[in-house]
Amino acid sequence: MDKQTVTIYDVAREADVSMATVSRVVNGNPNVKPATRKKVLDVIERLDYRPNAVARGLASKKTTTVGVIIPDVTNIYFSALARGIDDIAMMYKYNIILTNSDENGRKEVQVLNTLMAKQVDGIVFMGNDISDEVRKEFERSKTPIVLAGCVDDQDKMPSVNIDYTAAVEEATKNLIDHGNERVAFVSGSLDYPINRDYRLKGYKQALKKAGLRYDEKLVFETDYSYKAGQLLQPALQSVNATAAVIGDDELAAGVMNGVTDAGLNVPEDFEIITSNDTKLTEMVRPKMSSITQPLYDIGAVAMRLLTKLMNNEPVENKTVLLPYGLMKRASTH
Amino acid sequence: MDKQTVTIYDVAREADVSMATVSRVVNGNPNVKPATRKKVLDVIERLDYRPNAVARGLASKKTTTVGVIIPDVTNIYFSALARGIDDIAMMYKYNIILTNSDENGRKEVQVLNTLMAKQVDGIVFMGNDISDEVRKEFERSKTPIVLAGCVDDQDKMPSVNIDYTAAVEEATKNLIDHGNERVAFVSGSLDYPINRDYRLKGYKQALKKAGLRYDEKLVFETDYSYKAGQLLQPALQSVNATAAVIGDDELAAGVMNGVTDAGLNVPEDFEIITSNDTKLTEMVRPKMSSITQPLYDIGAVAMRLLTKLMNNEPVENKTVLLPYGLMKRASTH
DNA sequence: AATCAAATTGAAAACGTTTTCAACTCGATA
DNA sequence: TATCGAGTTGAAAACGTTTTCAATTTGATT
């Protein structure tokens, strides 16, 4: 973009055609004679012309960039989703603008507005909650938005998830079937619908079906950090919990290491099922049993869904539930 | 950008000023009378005018986006660097366009060109190697580029690292001081200067200073994956290695679990020092001793260095070495 | 009141590409 | 040869903002 930049005007002059023809050649428009096309391509190569994507974005109203709002790129779960998003984005010739939100509602609104100002063609939103302010921005947006690993309790937004309720129900049932009568539910904030209305619901259903009473004292709210998990061991012990379903792998690793560092054995004294099946479940010892989520696929399918929305392609299902499973490793019997 | 979008023309007309005045107000130019400024701001609020950042980028030749080339966002080391980059970027009002390169030279060139086309104001490059093709693109680029966690053996590029040679020397010395005479060096590809010319050099220096002979059979090249680490245990045993300096934490976790799963004890039978001090070192058992790198700071300082280059601010030092240390945990005596 | 300098404002060009629609070209047909 | 329709090309406007420099305004001074 300085004095020496080759512009479409230079190519047109050198090839003795109009700028419109150069544009047609560059963009693969078929309405160009082969001889003209060759002439233009030769000049493009000779001058090493590189189209300015910003100008193209302004003129064509498509920037080929997609905004991705991620709570924390260092979290193993979210980074796996991001990887799926980026790979499919690249496949469809998009680039992602990545913004960390820290699950801070004010920051989420701020980055949403920044992404809109940058005229992104679409947005993938990851997070645990859709605040009222964020929802208001979603509703006013003409840019398609897809949720990944994030539920919309109003079910208005396109989203890709697993059936968290059924998955947690199955995990809880598994622990109950092992004879555990004191199964703890360790979760992020219950202000978040994904935790309160989906995961906790599955936990309660499993208890009910097993004829076990729901005990609030077995429900633990915390942030999703390893440290918080470690600190939970005394509280879990004080309520005589013998097992736990835990909502995040790093948190679960903290709980597990807190338990074993306290001299108890996993799974003999305390069984653990975590929720994300990240690579961490294989690295810690004992290996952790987990609800299996296809993390990469959640990201990939969300991005693919977004490309359909951006291109006004028909979409069968705006709420996609991918398969889940239960991977038994050494943290359960 | 559709029929209903409020443009600077709408604001100017409504406020009865020129577009230039609206632009001056929006961009905080002081040459506007307070009364005029207020009038314009009122209209901006009433019409909910949102400046188009793409148009601004074209006109001003600054996009306020920064390209970040990362080998794999799911890698714990790189994602921590990315976090530092993004936080400082946001502080300076930039957004990052994140591109996974998979350390594939062809893909690196491709994403470099895409980022240049998108007129990013600067680029942060993470990776283990600068291929000739990539270097050629760097040299032709008028956009400032900073390396983060990546060394330039030609020392031409601005970069932020630690002194890998000294760090590995110290780690190796530590293992030798424990009485190990068969210390293995487990590394990514030795085609990469960071491994061959920096880390291996530190390893060799420690051996030499200890009067130990360098034995090629104690040097292992592999990719940086947990799986590859696990598979290394038999080979390490076959050369009678009693300790290892390992170049990546996920790789080290694999080696360590391979060793302990084979029935040996860490550190009694085999000592391990890893290199990145990611959160993984605390999660595995035993906790891993590590060269300490300020990962977040490498990213943050790289981004800050880039903002200086982008703004033509004076830069004292284009090659920044941040402090390192040695954190002793339970994988060493 | 006239002058001057500083501050403010506006018109138009610039940024680099895409799009639109009229004009032109080409080849087939009568 | 003339006509017609399809294909190709080009001129100019569009996209929405910033920048430049001339014109205008304002306030202070003589």
XYZ file of C-alpha atoms in Angstrom, chain A:
333
model
C 0.000 0.000 0.000
C 2.952 2.341 -0.442
C 4.291 3.993 -3.548
C 5.646 0.718 -4.859
C 2.529 -1.379 -4.499
C 1.255 -2.887 -7.664
C -2.437 -2.093 -8.069
C -5.079 -3.368 -10.426
C -4.574 -0.187 -12.395
C -0.933 -1.107 -13.115
C -1.927 -4.544 -14.325
C -4.708 -3.180 -16.507
C -2.449 -0.631 -18.137
C 0.335 -3.119 -18.724
C -2.050 -5.697 -20.182
C -3.942 -3.046 -22.126
C -7.298 -4.040 -20.708
C -9.675 -2.432 -18.279
C -9.601 -2.834 -14.535
C -12.905 -4.686 -14.783
C -11.252 -7.317 -16.945
C -8.373 -7.737 -14.530
C -10.894 -8.157 -11.731
C -12.738 -10.750 -13.741
C -9.543 -12.692 -14.345
C -8.466 -12.520 -10.697
C -11.859 -13.698 -9.502
C -12.296 -16.487 -12.014
C -15.238 -14.903 -13.843
C -15.762 -17.010 -16.984
C -16.611 -14.037 -19.230
C -13.062 -13.480 -20.393
C -11.566 -14.675 -23.624
C -8.813 -17.225 -23.097
C -6.274 -15.084 -24.913
C -7.176 -12.068 -22.797
C -7.013 -14.156 -19.691
C -3.568 -15.411 -20.500
C -2.314 -11.951 -21.273
C -3.567 -10.662 -17.943
C -2.197 -13.612 -15.983
C 1.217 -13.086 -17.551
C 1.242 -9.482 -16.431
C 0.019 -10.434 -12.966
C 2.908 -12.842 -12.641
C 5.462 -10.454 -14.075
C 4.419 -7.583 -11.819
C 3.760 -9.933 -8.870
C 0.401 -8.294 -8.328
C -1.218 -9.148 -5.030
C -4.839 -8.123 -4.648
C -5.670 -6.007 -1.661
C -8.204 -7.996 0.347
C -9.303 -4.938 2.305
C -10.336 -3.112 -0.838
C -12.022 -6.255 -2.062
C -13.895 -6.510 1.219
C -15.167 -2.957 0.929
C -16.250 -3.290 -2.664
C -17.694 -6.789 -2.491
C -19.006 -6.610 1.052
C -17.358 -9.889 1.928
C -14.181 -9.953 3.998
C -13.634 -13.730 4.122
C -12.947 -13.406 7.805
C -14.924 -14.989 10.591
C -14.950 -13.804 14.181
C -14.361 -16.403 16.871
C -15.139 -15.503 20.472
C -13.415 -17.886 22.862
C -13.426 -17.685 26.671
C -9.745 -18.587 26.987
C -7.527 -19.955 24.258
C -5.298 -21.649 26.827
C -8.135 -23.894 28.000
C -7.634 -27.293 26.460
C -11.331 -27.765 25.707
C -11.810 -24.458 23.935
C -8.540 -24.675 22.041
C -9.640 -28.015 20.588
C -12.885 -26.451 19.400
C -10.924 -23.562 17.960
C -8.749 -25.967 16.036
C -11.817 -27.531 14.395
C -13.169 -24.108 13.562
C -9.912 -22.930 11.992
C -9.370 -26.040 9.916
C -12.818 -25.834 8.340
C -12.509 -22.072 7.989
C -9.300 -22.505 6.009
C -10.926 -25.218 3.935
C -13.585 -22.732 2.906
C -11.033 -19.936 2.419
C -11.877 -17.981 5.545
C -9.533 -16.678 8.230
C -10.517 -16.416 11.848
C -10.169 -13.343 13.993
C -9.755 -14.802 17.462
C -10.835 -12.855 20.530
C -10.542 -13.999 24.135
C -13.627 -13.028 26.135
C -12.752 -14.314 29.599
C -16.488 -15.026 29.868
C -16.877 -11.406 30.830
C -20.185 -10.111 29.534
C -18.952 -6.575 29.031
C -15.898 -7.779 27.156
C -18.069 -10.084 25.069
C -20.187 -7.148 23.921
C -17.046 -5.154 23.210
C -15.441 -7.806 21.055
C -18.748 -8.464 19.295
C -18.917 -4.821 18.285
C -15.291 -4.803 17.202
C -15.861 -7.858 15.036
C -18.967 -6.304 13.506
C -17.045 -3.124 12.765
C -14.450 -5.241 11.001
C -17.307 -6.565 8.858
C -16.664 -10.221 9.618
C -18.778 -12.464 7.440
C -19.879 -14.562 10.414
C -19.220 -15.272 14.069
C -18.705 -18.413 16.127
C -19.433 -17.848 19.801
C -18.087 -20.088 22.541
C -18.988 -19.582 26.165
C -21.148 -20.816 28.994
C -23.787 -18.166 28.931
C -25.520 -15.652 26.729
C -26.023 -12.512 28.765
C -28.922 -10.203 27.981
C -26.554 -7.649 26.519
C -24.901 -10.229 24.301
C -28.281 -11.566 23.228
C -29.391 -8.070 22.291
C -26.332 -7.721 20.058
C -27.027 -11.128 18.526
C -30.581 -10.119 17.703
C -29.616 -6.897 15.994
C -26.888 -8.574 13.986
C -27.281 -9.187 10.296
C -24.133 -11.264 10.428
C -24.808 -14.977 10.975
C -23.766 -16.286 14.367
C -23.359 -19.911 15.431
C -22.850 -21.193 18.971
C -20.264 -23.875 19.566
C -20.231 -25.750 22.833
C -22.688 -23.152 24.080
C -26.406 -23.671 24.582
C -29.156 -21.178 23.874
C -31.869 -21.795 26.421
C -34.213 -19.728 24.272
C -33.287 -21.988 21.365
C -33.125 -19.135 18.891
C -29.529 -19.374 17.835
C -27.949 -21.966 15.566
C -25.778 -24.193 17.751
C -23.649 -27.301 17.843
C -23.421 -29.270 21.054
C -23.902 -32.702 22.538
C -26.906 -33.669 24.649
C -25.360 -32.556 27.925
C -28.375 -33.713 29.914
C -28.275 -37.256 28.616
C -24.502 -37.404 28.836
C -24.392 -36.349 32.485
C -27.297 -38.638 33.265
C -25.402 -41.570 31.815
C -22.176 -40.676 33.628
C -24.023 -40.300 36.931
C -25.828 -43.566 36.357
C -22.522 -45.257 35.746
C -21.221 -44.109 39.108
C -24.451 -45.115 40.818
C -24.285 -48.532 39.185
C -20.869 -48.923 40.803
C -22.622 -48.709 44.140
C -21.977 -45.045 44.879
C -24.805 -43.452 46.863
C -23.005 -40.174 47.441
C -22.243 -38.881 43.963
C -21.112 -35.267 43.819
C -21.792 -32.873 40.945
C -18.890 -30.466 40.437
C -19.743 -27.676 38.091
C -19.089 -24.192 36.864
C -21.499 -21.486 37.873
C -25.107 -22.610 38.153
C -26.090 -19.188 36.896
C -25.202 -20.604 33.507
C -28.051 -22.474 31.788
C -25.693 -25.110 30.405
C -24.887 -26.118 33.968
C -28.204 -25.481 35.729
C -30.726 -26.504 33.101
C -28.851 -29.143 31.163
C -26.075 -30.850 33.107
C -27.586 -30.625 36.614
C -30.836 -31.794 35.119
C -29.182 -34.958 33.852
C -27.594 -35.506 37.250
C -30.958 -35.141 38.976
C -32.632 -37.495 36.513
C -30.086 -40.211 37.162
C -30.552 -39.844 40.910
C -34.300 -39.990 40.562
C -34.235 -43.038 38.362
C -32.007 -44.756 40.881
C -34.324 -43.794 43.725
C -31.646 -41.648 45.326
C -32.498 -38.411 47.043
C -31.098 -35.185 45.594
C -28.824 -33.569 48.159
C -27.766 -29.973 47.563
C -24.683 -30.525 49.656
C -23.339 -32.767 46.921
C -23.458 -29.947 44.358
C -20.332 -27.808 44.049
C -20.035 -24.573 42.103
C -16.588 -23.364 41.172
C -14.554 -21.893 38.346
C -13.022 -24.171 35.771
C -9.466 -24.184 37.056
C -7.097 -26.911 38.161
C -6.430 -24.971 41.331
C -10.081 -24.780 42.274
C -10.355 -28.514 41.759
C -7.439 -29.245 44.062
C -8.982 -27.152 46.811
C -12.231 -29.074 46.666
C -10.995 -32.298 48.204
C -11.778 -31.440 51.848
C -15.285 -30.289 50.982
C -15.970 -33.460 48.987
C -14.735 -35.548 51.860
C -16.814 -33.670 54.411
C -20.040 -34.625 52.623
C -18.912 -38.227 52.318
C -18.906 -38.142 48.576
C -17.514 -41.342 47.039
C -17.675 -40.221 43.446
C -18.057 -37.130 41.313
C -19.185 -36.032 37.863
C -17.059 -33.024 37.011
C -17.773 -30.431 34.362
C -14.295 -29.674 33.010
C -11.153 -31.736 32.585
C -8.689 -29.325 34.150
C -11.014 -28.956 37.122
C -11.319 -32.749 37.295
C -7.543 -33.179 37.210
C -7.382 -30.802 40.166
C -10.006 -32.758 42.101
C -8.307 -36.041 41.330
C -4.863 -34.860 42.312
C -6.315 -33.240 45.422
C -7.826 -36.588 46.367
C -4.723 -38.671 45.667
C -2.400 -36.104 47.239
C -4.559 -36.411 50.367
C -3.692 -40.062 50.469
C -6.888 -41.525 49.071
C -7.028 -43.834 46.098
C -8.780 -43.279 42.825
C -10.963 -45.172 41.964
C -10.992 -47.363 45.100
C -11.892 -44.538 47.479
C -13.219 -41.989 45.061
C -14.410 -42.340 41.495
C -14.247 -39.586 38.930
C -15.902 -39.017 35.583
C -14.979 -35.845 33.793
C -16.750 -34.201 30.884
C -14.614 -33.183 27.937
C -12.320 -36.102 27.086
C -9.459 -33.767 26.236
C -5.961 -35.141 25.850
C -5.449 -34.371 29.519
C -7.576 -37.424 30.483
C -4.823 -39.640 29.081
C -1.901 -37.757 30.563
C -2.841 -37.736 34.221
C -2.596 -40.816 36.403
C -4.830 -42.583 36.819
C -6.283 -41.854 33.404
C -9.675 -40.238 33.782
C -12.963 -41.674 32.632
C -14.902 -39.130 30.670
C -18.005 -38.221 28.796
C -16.671 -38.176 25.254
C -17.331 -35.087 23.248
C -16.032 -34.774 19.733
C -14.427 -31.417 20.468
C -12.772 -30.915 17.144
C -16.013 -31.918 15.424
C -18.112 -29.489 17.442
C -15.882 -26.714 16.176
C -15.740 -28.102 12.661
C -19.496 -28.627 12.359
C -20.181 -25.196 13.804
C -17.916 -23.622 11.227
C -19.491 -25.634 8.446
C -22.940 -24.609 9.632
C -21.747 -21.018 9.587
C -20.461 -21.297 6.014
C -23.924 -22.510 5.011
C -25.597 -19.589 6.734
C -23.137 -17.128 5.210
C -23.773 -18.504 1.737
C -27.552 -18.789 2.171
C -27.336 -22.503 1.637
C -30.220 -24.625 2.886
C -29.741 -25.783 6.445
C -31.722 -28.749 7.668
C -31.051 -28.311 11.309
C -29.924 -25.191 13.124
C -29.585 -27.059 16.367
C -27.072 -29.821 15.903
C -26.472 -32.447 18.560
C -23.380 -34.507 17.968
C -22.935 -37.971 19.475
C -21.423 -38.372 22.889
C -20.207 -41.411 24.726
C -18.660 -42.566 27.937
C -14.999 -43.520 27.872
C -14.068 -45.645 30.836
C -10.533 -45.246 31.994
C -8.835 -45.824 35.315
C -10.609 -43.224 37.465
C -13.667 -45.469 37.701
C -14.106 -49.142 38.535
